[in-house]
Coordinates of C-alpha atoms and ligand atoms in Angstrom, one line a residue:
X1 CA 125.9 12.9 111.3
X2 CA 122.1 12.8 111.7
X3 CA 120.5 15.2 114.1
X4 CA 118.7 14.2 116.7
X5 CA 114.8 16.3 116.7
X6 CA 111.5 16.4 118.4
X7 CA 108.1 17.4 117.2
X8 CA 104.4 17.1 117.5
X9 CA 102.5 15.4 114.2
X10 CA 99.6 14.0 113.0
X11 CA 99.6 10.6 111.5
X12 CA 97.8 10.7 107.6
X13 CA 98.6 7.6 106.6
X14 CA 100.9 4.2 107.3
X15 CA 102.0 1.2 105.3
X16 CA 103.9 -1.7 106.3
X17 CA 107.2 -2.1 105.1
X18 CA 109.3 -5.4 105.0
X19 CA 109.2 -8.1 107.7
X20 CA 108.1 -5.7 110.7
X21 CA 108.0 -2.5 109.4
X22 CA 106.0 0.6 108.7
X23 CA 106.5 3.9 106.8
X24 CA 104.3 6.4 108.2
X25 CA 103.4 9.7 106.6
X26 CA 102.8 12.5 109.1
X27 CA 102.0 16.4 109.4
X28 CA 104.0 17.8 111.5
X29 CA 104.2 21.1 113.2
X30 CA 107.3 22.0 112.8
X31 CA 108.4 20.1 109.6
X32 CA 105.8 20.0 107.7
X33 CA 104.4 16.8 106.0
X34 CA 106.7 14.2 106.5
X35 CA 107.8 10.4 105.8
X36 CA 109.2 8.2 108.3
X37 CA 110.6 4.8 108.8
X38 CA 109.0 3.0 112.9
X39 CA 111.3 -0.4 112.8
X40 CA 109.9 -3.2 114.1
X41 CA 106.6 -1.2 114.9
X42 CA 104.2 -4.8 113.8
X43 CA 105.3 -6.5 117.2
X44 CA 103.2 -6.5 119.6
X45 CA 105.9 -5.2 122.0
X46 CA 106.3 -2.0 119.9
X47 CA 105.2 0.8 122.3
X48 CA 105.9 3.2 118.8
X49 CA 104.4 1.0 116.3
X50 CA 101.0 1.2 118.2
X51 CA 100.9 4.8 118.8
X52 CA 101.7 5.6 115.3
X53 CA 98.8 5.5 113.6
X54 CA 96.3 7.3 111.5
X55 CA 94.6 10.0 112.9
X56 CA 96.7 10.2 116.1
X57 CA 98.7 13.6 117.6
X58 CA 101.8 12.0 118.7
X59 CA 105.0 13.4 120.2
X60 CA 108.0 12.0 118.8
X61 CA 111.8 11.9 118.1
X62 CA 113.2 10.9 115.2
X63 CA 116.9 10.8 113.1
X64 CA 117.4 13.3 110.3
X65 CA 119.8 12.7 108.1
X66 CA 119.3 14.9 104.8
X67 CA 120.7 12.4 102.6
X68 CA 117.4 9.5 103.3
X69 CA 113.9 10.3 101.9
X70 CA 112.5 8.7 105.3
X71 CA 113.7 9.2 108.4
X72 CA 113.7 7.4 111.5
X73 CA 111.0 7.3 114.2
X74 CA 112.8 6.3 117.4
X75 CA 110.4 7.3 120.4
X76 CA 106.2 7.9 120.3
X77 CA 104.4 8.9 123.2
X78 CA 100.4 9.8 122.2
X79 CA 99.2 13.7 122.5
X80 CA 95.6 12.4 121.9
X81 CA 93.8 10.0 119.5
X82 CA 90.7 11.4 118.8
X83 CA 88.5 8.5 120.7
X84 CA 85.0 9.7 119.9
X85 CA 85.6 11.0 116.8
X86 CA 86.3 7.1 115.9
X87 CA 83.9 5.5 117.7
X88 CA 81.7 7.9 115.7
X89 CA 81.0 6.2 112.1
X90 CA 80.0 9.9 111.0
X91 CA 82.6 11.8 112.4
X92 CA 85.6 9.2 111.6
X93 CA 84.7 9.9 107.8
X94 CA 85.1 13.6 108.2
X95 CA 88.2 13.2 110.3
X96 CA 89.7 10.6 107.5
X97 CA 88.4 13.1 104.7
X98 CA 91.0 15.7 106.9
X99 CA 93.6 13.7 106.6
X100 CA 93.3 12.7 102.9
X101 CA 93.1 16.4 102.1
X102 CA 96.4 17.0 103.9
X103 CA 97.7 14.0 102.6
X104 CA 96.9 14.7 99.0
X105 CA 97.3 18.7 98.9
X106 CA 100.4 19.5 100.8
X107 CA 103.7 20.0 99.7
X108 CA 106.1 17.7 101.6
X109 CA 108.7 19.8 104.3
X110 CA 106.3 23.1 104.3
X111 CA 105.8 24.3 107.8
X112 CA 102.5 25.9 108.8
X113 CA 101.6 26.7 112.7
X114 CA 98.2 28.4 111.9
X115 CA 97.3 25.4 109.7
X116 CA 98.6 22.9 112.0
X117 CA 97.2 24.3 115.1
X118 CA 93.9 25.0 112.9
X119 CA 93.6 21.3 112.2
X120 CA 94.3 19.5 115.4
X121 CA 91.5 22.1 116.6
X122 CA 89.2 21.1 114.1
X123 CA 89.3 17.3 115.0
X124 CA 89.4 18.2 118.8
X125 CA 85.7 20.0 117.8
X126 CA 84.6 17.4 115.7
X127 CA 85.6 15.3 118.8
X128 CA 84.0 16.6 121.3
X129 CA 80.6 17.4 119.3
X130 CA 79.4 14.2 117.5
X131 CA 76.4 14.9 114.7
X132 CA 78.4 18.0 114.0
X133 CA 81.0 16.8 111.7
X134 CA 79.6 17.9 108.6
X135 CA 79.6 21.8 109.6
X136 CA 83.0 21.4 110.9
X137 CA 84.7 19.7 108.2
X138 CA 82.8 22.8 105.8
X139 CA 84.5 25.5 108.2
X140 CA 87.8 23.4 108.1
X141 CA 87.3 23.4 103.9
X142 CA 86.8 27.3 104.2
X143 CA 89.9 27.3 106.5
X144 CA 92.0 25.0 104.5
X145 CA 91.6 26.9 101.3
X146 CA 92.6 30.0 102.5
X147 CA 95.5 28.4 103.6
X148 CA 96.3 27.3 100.4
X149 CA 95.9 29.9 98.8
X150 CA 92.5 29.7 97.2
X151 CA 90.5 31.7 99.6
X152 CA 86.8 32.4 99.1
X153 CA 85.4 36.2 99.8
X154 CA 82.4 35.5 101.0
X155 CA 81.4 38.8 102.5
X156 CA 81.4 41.4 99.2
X157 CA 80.5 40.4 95.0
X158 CA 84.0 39.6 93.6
X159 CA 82.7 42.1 90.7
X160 CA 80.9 44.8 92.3
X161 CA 81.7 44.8 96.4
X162 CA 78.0 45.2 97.1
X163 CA 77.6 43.0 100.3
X164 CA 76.3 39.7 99.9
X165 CA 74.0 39.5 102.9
X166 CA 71.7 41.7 101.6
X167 CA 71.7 40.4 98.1
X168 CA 68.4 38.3 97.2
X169 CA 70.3 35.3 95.6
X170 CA 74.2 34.1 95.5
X171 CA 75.9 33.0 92.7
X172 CA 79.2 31.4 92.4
X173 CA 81.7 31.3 88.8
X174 CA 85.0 29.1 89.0
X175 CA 86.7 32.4 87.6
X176 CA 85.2 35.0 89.6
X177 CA 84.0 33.9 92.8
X178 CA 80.6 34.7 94.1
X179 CA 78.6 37.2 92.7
X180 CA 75.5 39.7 93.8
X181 CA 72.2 38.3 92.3
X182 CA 72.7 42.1 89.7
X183 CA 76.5 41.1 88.5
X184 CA 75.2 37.1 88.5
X185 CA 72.6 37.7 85.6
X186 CA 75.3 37.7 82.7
X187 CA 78.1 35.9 83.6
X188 CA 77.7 31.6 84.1
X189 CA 77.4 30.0 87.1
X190 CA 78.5 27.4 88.5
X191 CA 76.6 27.4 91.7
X192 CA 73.6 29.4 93.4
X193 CA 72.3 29.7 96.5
X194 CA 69.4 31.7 98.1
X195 CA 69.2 34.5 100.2
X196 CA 68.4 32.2 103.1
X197 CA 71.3 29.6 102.2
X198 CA 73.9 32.1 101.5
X199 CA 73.5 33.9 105.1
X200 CA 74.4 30.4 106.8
X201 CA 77.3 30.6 104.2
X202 CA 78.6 33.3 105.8
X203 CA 78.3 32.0 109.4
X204 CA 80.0 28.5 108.3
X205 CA 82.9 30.9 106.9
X206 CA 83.4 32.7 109.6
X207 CA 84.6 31.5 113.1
X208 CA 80.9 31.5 114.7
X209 CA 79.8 27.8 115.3
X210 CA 76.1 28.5 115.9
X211 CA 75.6 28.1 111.8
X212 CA 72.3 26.3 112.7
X213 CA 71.2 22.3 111.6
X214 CA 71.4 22.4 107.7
X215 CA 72.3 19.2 106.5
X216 CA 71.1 19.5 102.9
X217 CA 73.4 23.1 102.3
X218 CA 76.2 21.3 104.5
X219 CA 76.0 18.2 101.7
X220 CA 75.5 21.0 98.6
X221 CA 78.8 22.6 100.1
X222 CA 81.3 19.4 100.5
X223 CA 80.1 19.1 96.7
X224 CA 80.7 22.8 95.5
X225 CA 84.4 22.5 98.0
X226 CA 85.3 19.2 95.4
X227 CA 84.1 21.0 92.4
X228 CA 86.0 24.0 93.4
X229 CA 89.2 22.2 94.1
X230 CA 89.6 20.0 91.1
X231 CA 89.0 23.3 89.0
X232 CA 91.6 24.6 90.9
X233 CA 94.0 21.8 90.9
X234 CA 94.5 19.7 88.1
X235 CA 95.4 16.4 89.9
X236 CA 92.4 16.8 92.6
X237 CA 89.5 14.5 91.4
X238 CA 87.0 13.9 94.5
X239 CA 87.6 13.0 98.0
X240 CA 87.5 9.7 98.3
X241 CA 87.4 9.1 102.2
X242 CA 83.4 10.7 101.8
X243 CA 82.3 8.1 99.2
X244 CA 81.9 6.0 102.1
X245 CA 79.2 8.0 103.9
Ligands
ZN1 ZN1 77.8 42.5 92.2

């Protein structure tokens, strides 16, 4: 028998399937990521098939039945759809490079409230404060890799625990993490930043939003976060969603 459930999700992605069909993948809260079947969801009389869509936080009910890879959306009603972020070419990138990310690092059925919650926050900012979707989608790249496991220390030298903030340059090695401009003269590295760049490091790492206008270190930083995560996982190449900025 399949059970009968209800949960919260955000759409990453949807494909049509057969005739009238789509297959939607979505994050939810209390599943995880997810794949699901919306039947007949192309008419134009589908109340579902219109809500479920990419970057929306919908409310739904759906059939489980453990023995189906997708299971089946019934109901959709909308939580919210984001409506500046899309009317914003700039911030629609950064929300579609949030997606992706999920889409593309997440293990399927792995329930996360913090990252969940963290997320649909994240948009809701990005939202709510067009020309700030660069700085956002960093703090949400510093918040996403903790989650994963990858977190940066951004505070202390991963060698000698002398703070950063007062060190006169930042360096950063794949192996290590960032160094103290003493520990960063023998070892390579793979990034550096100055004094100056480093302390709005620290603020876009940390949960104060006042970081300041810096697009140039905001651009350096999406690049180190891609460099980063395709050393740390094998499959991870680039994210493709930014390409279009
Ligand atoms: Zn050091």
């Amino acid at each position: 028998m399949p059970e009968i459930l209800k949960t919260q999700g955000l759409v990453l992605s949807k494909l049509n399937f057969q005739e009238s069909s789509k297959i939607v993948r979505v994050y939810t809260k209390d599943f995880g990521k997810m794949s699901f079947l919306v039947k007949a969801a192309r008419s134009s009389k589908s109340k579902s098939g219109n809500i479920v869509d990419a970057l929306n936080n919908i409310e739904f009910i759906f059939y489980k039945k453990e023995s189906r890879d997708l299971q089946l959306i019934t109901e959709a009603t909308l939580v919210n759809f984001f409506p500046h972020l899309k009317e914003n070419y700039e911030s629609l990138i950064y929300g579609s490079a949030i997606i992706e990310l999920l889409d593309k690092l997440l293990h399927e059925n792995e329930t996360n409230f913090r990252l969940f919650r963290g997320v649909i926050r994240i948009l809701e900012l990005i939202n709510s404060n067009p020309g700030k979707g660069g700085m956002y989608f960093v703090k949400f790249l510093f918040f996403f890799l903790d989650e994963l496991g990858y977190r940066l220390e951004t505070e202390k030298c991963a060698l000698c625990s002398a703070p950063l903030s007062i060190s006169a340059n930042v360096g950063f090695n794949f192996e290590e993490g960032f160094l103290c401009s003493e520990c960063k003269k023998d070892r390579l590295i793979n990034f550096s930043f100055s004094a100056e760049q480093f302390k709005k490091v620290q603020c876009l790492s940390s949960r104060d939003s006042n970081c300041g206008e810096s697009p140039e270190l905001i651009e350096k930083l999406i690049g180190f976060f891609e460099k980063y995560l395709s050393y740390q996982i094998d499959e991870f190449k680039e994210i493709k969603s930014l390409k279009l900025i």
